[in-house]
Amino acid sequence: MSTADRVVRGVAGIWLLAMSVGALLDRRKVLAAITGISGFGLLSNSLTGHCGGNAVLGIDTSAGEN
């Protein structure tokens, strides 16, 4: 996974988790659950550097990086 890909996933994950907290405070439990799970997934992809979806589809975003 490329550095740019990891940064984008990390930022999107943090943003989704913040949306999840806002939805939970607004008593929108379904939206809070969906955004929370999505945000956690993106953050875990960013931190581990592994994306199962990319692996299954054979996508390599790190091409050209050392």
PDB file of N, CA, C and O in Angstrom:
ATOM      1  N   MET A   1       0.848  -1.167   0.000  1.00  0.00           N
ATOM      2  CA  MET A   1       0.000   0.000   0.000  1.00  0.00           C
ATOM      3  C   MET A   1       0.897   1.234   0.000  1.00  0.00           C
ATOM      4  O   MET A   1       1.826   1.325   0.789  1.00  0.00           O
ATOM      5  N   SER A   2       0.624   2.163  -0.884  1.00  0.00           N
ATOM      6  CA  SER A   2       1.459   3.358  -0.990  1.00  0.00           C
ATOM      7  C   SER A   2       1.245   4.285   0.212  1.00  0.00           C
ATOM      8  O   SER A   2       0.254   4.203   0.925  1.00  0.00           O
ATOM      9  N   THR A   3       2.205   5.174   0.401  1.00  0.00           N
ATOM     10  CA  THR A   3       2.117   6.136   1.502  1.00  0.00           C
ATOM     11  C   THR A   3       0.912   7.045   1.328  1.00  0.00           C
ATOM     12  O   THR A   3       0.187   7.307   2.293  1.00  0.00           O
ATOM     13  N   ALA A   4       0.684   7.502   0.108  1.00  0.00           N
ATOM     14  CA  ALA A   4      -0.469   8.375  -0.148  1.00  0.00           C
ATOM     15  C   ALA A   4      -1.778   7.644   0.147  1.00  0.00           C
ATOM     16  O   ALA A   4      -2.703   8.218   0.735  1.00  0.00           O
ATOM     17  N   ASP A   5      -1.857   6.385  -0.231  1.00  0.00           N
ATOM     18  CA  ASP A   5      -3.042   5.572   0.026  1.00  0.00           C
ATOM     19  C   ASP A   5      -3.280   5.438   1.530  1.00  0.00           C
ATOM     20  O   ASP A   5      -4.414   5.561   2.005  1.00  0.00           O
ATOM     21  N   ARG A   6      -2.215   5.210   2.283  1.00  0.00           N
ATOM     22  CA  ARG A   6      -2.341   5.070   3.739  1.00  0.00           C
ATOM     23  C   ARG A   6      -2.805   6.367   4.389  1.00  0.00           C
ATOM     24  O   ARG A   6      -3.635   6.355   5.301  1.00  0.00           O
ATOM     25  N   VAL A   7      -2.291   7.500   3.914  1.00  0.00           N
ATOM     26  CA  VAL A   7      -2.674   8.798   4.478  1.00  0.00           C
ATOM     27  C   VAL A   7      -4.148   9.086   4.186  1.00  0.00           C
ATOM     28  O   VAL A   7      -4.903   9.508   5.074  1.00  0.00           O
ATOM     29  N   VAL A   8      -4.568   8.846   2.951  1.00  0.00           N
ATOM     30  CA  VAL A   8      -5.966   9.095   2.579  1.00  0.00           C
ATOM     31  C   VAL A   8      -6.899   8.211   3.401  1.00  0.00           C
ATOM     32  O   VAL A   8      -7.925   8.671   3.916  1.00  0.00           O
ATOM     33  N   ARG A   9      -6.547   6.943   3.552  1.00  0.00           N
ATOM     34  CA  ARG A   9      -7.386   6.039   4.349  1.00  0.00           C
ATOM     35  C   ARG A   9      -7.419   6.455   5.821  1.00  0.00           C
ATOM     36  O   ARG A   9      -8.447   6.361   6.474  1.00  0.00           O
ATOM     37  N   GLY A  10      -6.276   6.922   6.343  1.00  0.00           N
ATOM     38  CA  GLY A  10      -6.232   7.367   7.733  1.00  0.00           C
ATOM     39  C   GLY A  10      -7.100   8.590   7.973  1.00  0.00           C
ATOM     40  O   GLY A  10      -7.864   8.646   8.942  1.00  0.00           O
ATOM     41  N   VAL A  11      -7.002   9.563   7.076  1.00  0.00           N
ATOM     42  CA  VAL A  11      -7.809  10.781   7.214  1.00  0.00           C
ATOM     43  C   VAL A  11      -9.295  10.459   7.072  1.00  0.00           C
ATOM     44  O   VAL A  11     -10.126  10.936   7.855  1.00  0.00           O
ATOM     45  N   ALA A  12      -9.639   9.638   6.090  1.00  0.00           N
ATOM     46  CA  ALA A  12     -11.039   9.260   5.904  1.00  0.00           C
ATOM     47  C   ALA A  12     -11.558   8.466   7.106  1.00  0.00           C
ATOM     48  O   ALA A  12     -12.710   8.645   7.525  1.00  0.00           O
ATOM     49  N   GLY A  13     -10.724   7.607   7.673  1.00  0.00           N
ATOM     50  CA  GLY A  13     -11.127   6.834   8.842  1.00  0.00           C
ATOM     51  C   GLY A  13     -11.396   7.712  10.046  1.00  0.00           C
ATOM     52  O   GLY A  13     -12.392   7.532  10.750  1.00  0.00           O
ATOM     53  N   ILE A  14     -10.527   8.684  10.275  1.00  0.00           N
ATOM     54  CA  ILE A  14     -10.727   9.612  11.395  1.00  0.00           C
ATOM     55  C   ILE A  14     -11.996  10.426  11.177  1.00  0.00           C
ATOM     56  O   ILE A  14     -12.789  10.639  12.098  1.00  0.00           O
ATOM     57  N   TRP A  15     -12.204  10.891   9.946  1.00  0.00           N
ATOM     58  CA  TRP A  15     -13.398  11.669   9.632  1.00  0.00           C
ATOM     59  C   TRP A  15     -14.664  10.847   9.868  1.00  0.00           C
ATOM     60  O   TRP A  15     -15.641  11.336  10.449  1.00  0.00           O
ATOM     61  N   LEU A  16     -14.664   9.576   9.439  1.00  0.00           N
ATOM     62  CA  LEU A  16     -15.831   8.718   9.644  1.00  0.00           C
ATOM     63  C   LEU A  16     -16.080   8.432  11.124  1.00  0.00           C
ATOM     64  O   LEU A  16     -17.231   8.378  11.566  1.00  0.00           O
ATOM     65  N   LEU A  17     -15.018   8.258  11.894  1.00  0.00           N
ATOM     66  CA  LEU A  17     -15.202   8.046  13.331  1.00  0.00           C
ATOM     67  C   LEU A  17     -15.769   9.292  14.004  1.00  0.00           C
ATOM     68  O   LEU A  17     -16.611   9.186  14.899  1.00  0.00           O
ATOM     69  N   ALA A  18     -15.339  10.466  13.564  1.00  0.00           N
ATOM     70  CA  ALA A  18     -15.905  11.706  14.103  1.00  0.00           C
ATOM     71  C   ALA A  18     -17.380  11.821  13.734  1.00  0.00           C
ATOM     72  O   ALA A  18     -18.211  12.233  14.570  1.00  0.00           O
ATOM     73  N   MET A  19     -17.729  11.441  12.508  1.00  0.00           N
ATOM     74  CA  MET A  19     -19.139  11.433  12.109  1.00  0.00           C
ATOM     75  C   MET A  19     -19.943  10.445  12.943  1.00  0.00           C
ATOM     76  O   MET A  19     -21.090  10.699  13.297  1.00  0.00           O
ATOM     77  N   SER A  20     -19.324   9.336  13.276  1.00  0.00           N
ATOM     78  CA  SER A  20     -19.985   8.323  14.084  1.00  0.00           C
ATOM     79  C   SER A  20     -20.322   8.857  15.471  1.00  0.00           C
ATOM     80  O   SER A  20     -21.422   8.645  15.976  1.00  0.00           O
ATOM     81  N   VAL A  21     -19.380   9.562  16.074  1.00  0.00           N
ATOM     82  CA  VAL A  21     -19.621  10.151  17.394  1.00  0.00           C
ATOM     83  C   VAL A  21     -20.744  11.184  17.304  1.00  0.00           C
ATOM     84  O   VAL A  21     -21.643  11.215  18.149  1.00  0.00           O
ATOM     85  N   GLY A  22     -20.710  12.011  16.262  1.00  0.00           N
ATOM     86  CA  GLY A  22     -21.763  13.007  16.081  1.00  0.00           C
ATOM     87  C   GLY A  22     -23.128  12.364  15.896  1.00  0.00           C
ATOM     88  O   GLY A  22     -24.127  12.827  16.457  1.00  0.00           O
ATOM     89  N   ALA A  23     -23.186  11.306  15.110  1.00  0.00           N
ATOM     90  CA  ALA A  23     -24.453  10.606  14.890  1.00  0.00           C
ATOM     91  C   ALA A  23     -24.942   9.945  16.174  1.00  0.00           C
ATOM     92  O   ALA A  23     -26.144   9.947  16.461  1.00  0.00           O
ATOM     93  N   LEU A  24     -24.029   9.434  16.957  1.00  0.00           N
ATOM     94  CA  LEU A  24     -24.410   8.811  18.225  1.00  0.00           C
ATOM     95  C   LEU A  24     -24.964   9.847  19.195  1.00  0.00           C
ATOM     96  O   LEU A  24     -25.967   9.594  19.870  1.00  0.00           O
ATOM     97  N   LEU A  25     -24.349  11.018  19.244  1.00  0.00           N
ATOM     98  CA  LEU A  25     -24.851  12.085  20.102  1.00  0.00           C
ATOM     99  C   LEU A  25     -26.202  12.604  19.624  1.00  0.00           C
ATOM    100  O   LEU A  25     -26.993  13.115  20.418  1.00  0.00           O
ATOM    101  N   ASP A  26     -26.454  12.450  18.327  1.00  0.00           N
ATOM    102  CA  ASP A  26     -27.727  12.879  17.735  1.00  0.00           C
ATOM    103  C   ASP A  26     -28.769  11.763  17.786  1.00  0.00           C
ATOM    104  O   ASP A  26     -29.842  11.896  17.212  1.00  0.00           O
ATOM    105  N   ARG A  27     -28.423  10.662  18.435  1.00  0.00           N
ATOM    106  CA  ARG A  27     -29.288   9.486  18.606  1.00  0.00           C
ATOM    107  C   ARG A  27     -29.669   8.824  17.278  1.00  0.00           C
ATOM    108  O   ARG A  27     -30.774   8.336  17.102  1.00  0.00           O
ATOM    109  N   ARG A  28     -28.730   8.824  16.355  1.00  0.00           N
ATOM    110  CA  ARG A  28     -28.919   8.142  15.069  1.00  0.00           C
ATOM    111  C   ARG A  28     -28.026   6.909  15.078  1.00  0.00           C
ATOM    112  O   ARG A  28     -26.936   6.902  14.528  1.00  0.00           O
ATOM    113  N   LYS A  29     -28.518   5.867  15.746  1.00  0.00           N
ATOM    114  CA  LYS A  29     -27.696   4.697  16.048  1.00  0.00           C
ATOM    115  C   LYS A  29     -27.256   3.922  14.816  1.00  0.00           C
ATOM    116  O   LYS A  29     -26.133   3.437  14.759  1.00  0.00           O
ATOM    117  N   VAL A  30     -28.122   3.798  13.818  1.00  0.00           N
ATOM    118  CA  VAL A  30     -27.756   3.034  12.623  1.00  0.00           C
ATOM    119  C   VAL A  30     -26.639   3.747  11.865  1.00  0.00           C
ATOM    120  O   VAL A  30     -25.649   3.126  11.469  1.00  0.00           O
ATOM    121  N   LEU A  31     -26.776   5.057  11.670  1.00  0.00           N
ATOM    122  CA  LEU A  31     -25.735   5.826  10.998  1.00  0.00           C
ATOM    123  C   LEU A  31     -24.432   5.787  11.796  1.00  0.00           C
ATOM    124  O   LEU A  31     -23.352   5.665  11.226  1.00  0.00           O
ATOM    125  N   ALA A  32     -24.539   5.870  13.117  1.00  0.00           N
ATOM    126  CA  ALA A  32     -23.351   5.811  13.975  1.00  0.00           C
ATOM    127  C   ALA A  32     -22.641   4.462  13.815  1.00  0.00           C
ATOM    128  O   ALA A  32     -21.411   4.413  13.735  1.00  0.00           O
ATOM    129  N   ALA A  33     -23.394   3.391  13.750  1.00  0.00           N
ATOM    130  CA  ALA A  33     -22.794   2.059  13.602  1.00  0.00           C
ATOM    131  C   ALA A  33     -22.113   1.904  12.243  1.00  0.00           C
ATOM    132  O   ALA A  33     -20.976   1.418  12.155  1.00  0.00           O
ATOM    133  N   ILE A  34     -22.792   2.350  11.193  1.00  0.00           N
ATOM    134  CA  ILE A  34     -22.233   2.202   9.841  1.00  0.00           C
ATOM    135  C   ILE A  34     -20.957   3.015   9.691  1.00  0.00           C
ATOM    136  O   ILE A  34     -19.937   2.518   9.203  1.00  0.00           O
ATOM    137  N   THR A  35     -20.992   4.275  10.100  1.00  0.00           N
ATOM    138  CA  THR A  35     -19.803   5.114   9.950  1.00  0.00           C
ATOM    139  C   THR A  35     -18.688   4.671  10.896  1.00  0.00           C
ATOM    140  O   THR A  35     -17.514   4.765  10.558  1.00  0.00           O
ATOM    141  N   GLY A  36     -19.040   4.181  12.071  1.00  0.00           N
ATOM    142  CA  GLY A  36     -18.030   3.702  13.014  1.00  0.00           C
ATOM    143  C   GLY A  36     -17.294   2.484  12.501  1.00  0.00           C
ATOM    144  O   GLY A  36     -16.060   2.408  12.560  1.00  0.00           O
ATOM    145  N   ILE A  37     -18.040   1.537  11.962  1.00  0.00           N
ATOM    146  CA  ILE A  37     -17.425   0.323  11.415  1.00  0.00           C
ATOM    147  C   ILE A  37     -16.555   0.670  10.206  1.00  0.00           C
ATOM    148  O   ILE A  37     -15.428   0.174  10.063  1.00  0.00           O
ATOM    149  N   SER A  38     -17.065   1.542   9.341  1.00  0.00           N
ATOM    150  CA  SER A  38     -16.302   1.944   8.162  1.00  0.00           C
ATOM    151  C   SER A  38     -15.017   2.683   8.549  1.00  0.00           C
ATOM    152  O   SER A  38     -13.952   2.432   7.997  1.00  0.00           O
ATOM    153  N   GLY A  39     -15.136   3.599   9.502  1.00  0.00           N
ATOM    154  CA  GLY A  39     -13.968   4.351   9.957  1.00  0.00           C
ATOM    155  C   GLY A  39     -12.926   3.458  10.591  1.00  0.00           C
ATOM    156  O   GLY A  39     -11.729   3.599  10.335  1.00  0.00           O
ATOM    157  N   PHE A  40     -13.381   2.514  11.416  1.00  0.00           N
ATOM    158  CA  PHE A  40     -12.448   1.583  12.044  1.00  0.00           C
ATOM    159  C   PHE A  40     -11.741   0.733  10.997  1.00  0.00           C
ATOM    160  O   PHE A  40     -10.539   0.492  11.092  1.00  0.00           O
ATOM    161  N   GLY A  41     -12.490   0.298   9.981  1.00  0.00           N
ATOM    162  CA  GLY A  41     -11.887  -0.509   8.914  1.00  0.00           C
ATOM    163  C   GLY A  41     -10.816   0.249   8.152  1.00  0.00           C
ATOM    164  O   GLY A  41      -9.749  -0.284   7.876  1.00  0.00           O
ATOM    165  N   LEU A  42     -11.111   1.502   7.803  1.00  0.00           N
ATOM    166  CA  LEU A  42     -10.123   2.298   7.076  1.00  0.00           C
ATOM    167  C   LEU A  42      -8.899   2.583   7.931  1.00  0.00           C
ATOM    168  O   LEU A  42      -7.771   2.559   7.433  1.00  0.00           O
ATOM    169  N   LEU A  43      -9.105   2.863   9.213  1.00  0.00           N
ATOM    170  CA  LEU A  43      -7.952   3.109  10.088  1.00  0.00           C
ATOM    171  C   LEU A  43      -7.096   1.859  10.252  1.00  0.00           C
ATOM    172  O   LEU A  43      -5.870   1.949  10.269  1.00  0.00           O
ATOM    173  N   SER A  44      -7.734   0.708  10.364  1.00  0.00           N
ATOM    174  CA  SER A  44      -6.939  -0.518  10.498  1.00  0.00           C
ATOM    175  C   SER A  44      -6.163  -0.798   9.211  1.00  0.00           C
ATOM    176  O   SER A  44      -5.017  -1.238   9.262  1.00  0.00           O
ATOM    177  N   ASN A  45      -6.767  -0.531   8.040  1.00  0.00           N
ATOM    178  CA  ASN A  45      -6.037  -0.656   6.771  1.00  0.00           C
ATOM    179  C   ASN A  45      -4.840   0.273   6.749  1.00  0.00           C
ATOM    180  O   ASN A  45      -3.749  -0.107   6.320  1.00  0.00           O
ATOM    181  N   SER A  46      -5.051   1.490   7.201  1.00  0.00           N
ATOM    182  CA  SER A  46      -3.982   2.487   7.184  1.00  0.00           C
ATOM    183  C   SER A  46      -2.838   2.106   8.127  1.00  0.00           C
ATOM    184  O   SER A  46      -1.668   2.229   7.774  1.00  0.00           O
ATOM    185  N   LEU A  47      -3.173   1.632   9.289  1.00  0.00           N
ATOM    186  CA  LEU A  47      -2.145   1.304  10.281  1.00  0.00           C
ATOM    187  C   LEU A  47      -1.378   0.032   9.938  1.00  0.00           C
ATOM    188  O   LEU A  47      -0.172  -0.040  10.152  1.00  0.00           O
ATOM    189  N   THR A  48      -2.063  -0.962   9.393  1.00  0.00           N
ATOM    190  CA  THR A  48      -1.395  -2.226   9.078  1.00  0.00           C
ATOM    191  C   THR A  48      -0.763  -2.215   7.696  1.00  0.00           C
ATOM    192  O   THR A  48       0.140  -3.006   7.425  1.00  0.00           O
ATOM    193  N   GLY A  49      -1.243  -1.358   6.802  1.00  0.00           N
ATOM    194  CA  GLY A  49      -0.716  -1.328   5.444  1.00  0.00           C
ATOM    195  C   GLY A  49      -1.214  -2.472   4.589  1.00  0.00           C
ATOM    196  O   GLY A  49      -0.660  -2.770   3.534  1.00  0.00           O
ATOM    197  N   HIS A  50      -2.271  -3.144   5.021  1.00  0.00           N
ATOM    198  CA  HIS A  50      -2.821  -4.274   4.273  1.00  0.00           C
ATOM    199  C   HIS A  50      -4.307  -4.040   4.025  1.00  0.00           C
ATOM    200  O   HIS A  50      -5.051  -3.729   4.941  1.00  0.00           O
ATOM    201  N   CYS A  51      -4.718  -4.203   2.779  1.00  0.00           N
ATOM    202  CA  CYS A  51      -6.124  -4.094   2.413  1.00  0.00           C
ATOM    203  C   CYS A  51      -6.536  -5.399   1.750  1.00  0.00           C
ATOM    204  O   CYS A  51      -6.013  -5.765   0.694  1.00  0.00           O
ATOM    205  N   GLY A  52      -7.453  -6.092   2.373  1.00  0.00           N
ATOM    206  CA  GLY A  52      -7.920  -7.359   1.822  1.00  0.00           C
ATOM    207  C   GLY A  52      -8.566  -7.215   0.465  1.00  0.00           C
ATOM    208  O   GLY A  52      -8.423  -8.076  -0.404  1.00  0.00           O
ATOM    209  N   GLY A  53      -9.293  -6.111   0.263  1.00  0.00           N
ATOM    210  CA  GLY A  53      -9.934  -5.868  -1.031  1.00  0.00           C
ATOM    211  C   GLY A  53      -8.921  -5.718  -2.145  1.00  0.00           C
ATOM    212  O   GLY A  53      -9.089  -6.278  -3.237  1.00  0.00           O
ATOM    213  N   ASN A  54      -7.863  -4.968  -1.890  1.00  0.00           N
ATOM    214  CA  ASN A  54      -6.811  -4.821  -2.884  1.00  0.00           C
ATOM    215  C   ASN A  54      -6.124  -6.152  -3.154  1.00  0.00           C
ATOM    216  O   ASN A  54      -5.764  -6.451  -4.296  1.00  0.00           O
ATOM    217  N   ALA A  55      -5.916  -6.951  -2.125  1.00  0.00           N
ATOM    218  CA  ALA A  55      -5.262  -8.249  -2.292  1.00  0.00           C
ATOM    219  C   ALA A  55      -6.111  -9.189  -3.158  1.00  0.00           C
ATOM    220  O   ALA A  55      -5.585  -9.852  -4.051  1.00  0.00           O
ATOM    221  N   VAL A  56      -7.419  -9.213  -2.928  1.00  0.00           N
ATOM    222  CA  VAL A  56      -8.303 -10.081  -3.699  1.00  0.00           C
ATOM    223  C   VAL A  56      -8.359  -9.634  -5.152  1.00  0.00           C
ATOM    224  O   VAL A  56      -8.352 -10.471  -6.074  1.00  0.00           O
ATOM    225  N   LEU A  57      -8.382  -8.316  -5.375  1.00  0.00           N
ATOM    226  CA  LEU A  57      -8.475  -7.800  -6.742  1.00  0.00           C
ATOM    227  C   LEU A  57      -7.117  -7.699  -7.449  1.00  0.00           C
ATOM    228  O   LEU A  57      -7.056  -7.386  -8.627  1.00  0.00           O
ATOM    229  N   GLY A  58      -6.031  -7.959  -6.729  1.00  0.00           N
ATOM    230  CA  GLY A  58      -4.707  -7.921  -7.319  1.00  0.00           C
ATOM    231  C   GLY A  58      -4.199  -6.507  -7.579  1.00  0.00           C
ATOM    232  O   GLY A  58      -3.380  -6.288  -8.449  1.00  0.00           O
ATOM    233  N   ILE A  59      -4.680  -5.543  -6.805  1.00  0.00           N
ATOM    234  CA  ILE A  59      -4.282  -4.143  -6.965  1.00  0.00           C
ATOM    235  C   ILE A  59      -3.082  -3.874  -6.077  1.00  0.00           C
ATOM    236  O   ILE A  59      -3.078  -4.203  -4.893  1.00  0.00           O
ATOM    237  N   ASP A  60      -2.053  -3.248  -6.665  1.00  0.00           N
ATOM    238  CA  ASP A  60      -0.861  -2.886  -5.905  1.00  0.00           C
ATOM    239  C   ASP A  60      -0.644  -1.381  -6.028  1.00  0.00           C
ATOM    240  O   ASP A  60      -0.226  -0.897  -7.071  1.00  0.00           O
ATOM    241  N   THR A  61      -0.980  -0.640  -4.965  1.00  0.00           N
ATOM    242  CA  THR A  61      -0.839   0.819  -5.010  1.00  0.00           C
ATOM    243  C   THR A  61       0.567   1.267  -4.640  1.00  0.00           C
ATOM    244  O   THR A  61       0.839   2.453  -4.661  1.00  0.00           O
ATOM    245  N   SER A  62       1.441   0.329  -4.296  1.00  0.00           N
ATOM    246  CA  SER A  62       2.804   0.707  -3.902  1.00  0.00           C
ATOM    247  C   SER A  62       3.791   0.617  -5.056  1.00  0.00           C
ATOM    248  O   SER A  62       4.990   0.718  -4.855  1.00  0.00           O
ATOM    249  N   ALA A  63       3.303   0.421  -6.257  1.00  0.00           N
ATOM    250  CA  ALA A  63       4.198   0.305  -7.409  1.00  0.00           C
ATOM    251  C   ALA A  63       5.063   1.543  -7.562  1.00  0.00           C
ATOM    252  O   ALA A  63       4.573   2.660  -7.526  1.00  0.00           O
ATOM    253  N   GLY A  64       6.345   1.343  -7.666  1.00  0.00           N
ATOM    254  CA  GLY A  64       7.281   2.451  -7.839  1.00  0.00           C
ATOM    255  C   GLY A  64       7.849   2.981  -6.544  1.00  0.00           C
ATOM    256  O   GLY A  64       8.737   3.809  -6.546  1.00  0.00           O
ATOM    257  N   GLU A  65       7.357   2.530  -5.378  1.00  0.00           N
ATOM    258  CA  GLU A  65       7.912   2.966  -4.094  1.00  0.00           C
ATOM    259  C   GLU A  65       8.941   1.962  -3.617  1.00  0.00           C
ATOM    260  O   GLU A  65       8.858   0.778  -3.884  1.00  0.00           O
ATOM    261  N   ASN A  66       9.933   2.461  -2.891  1.00  0.00           N
ATOM    262  CA  ASN A  66      10.984   1.572  -2.364  1.00  0.00           C
ATOM    263  C   ASN A  66      10.617   1.079  -1.009  1.00  0.00           C
ATOM    264  O   ASN A  66      10.116   1.612  -0.175  1.00  0.00           O
TER     265      ASN A  66
END
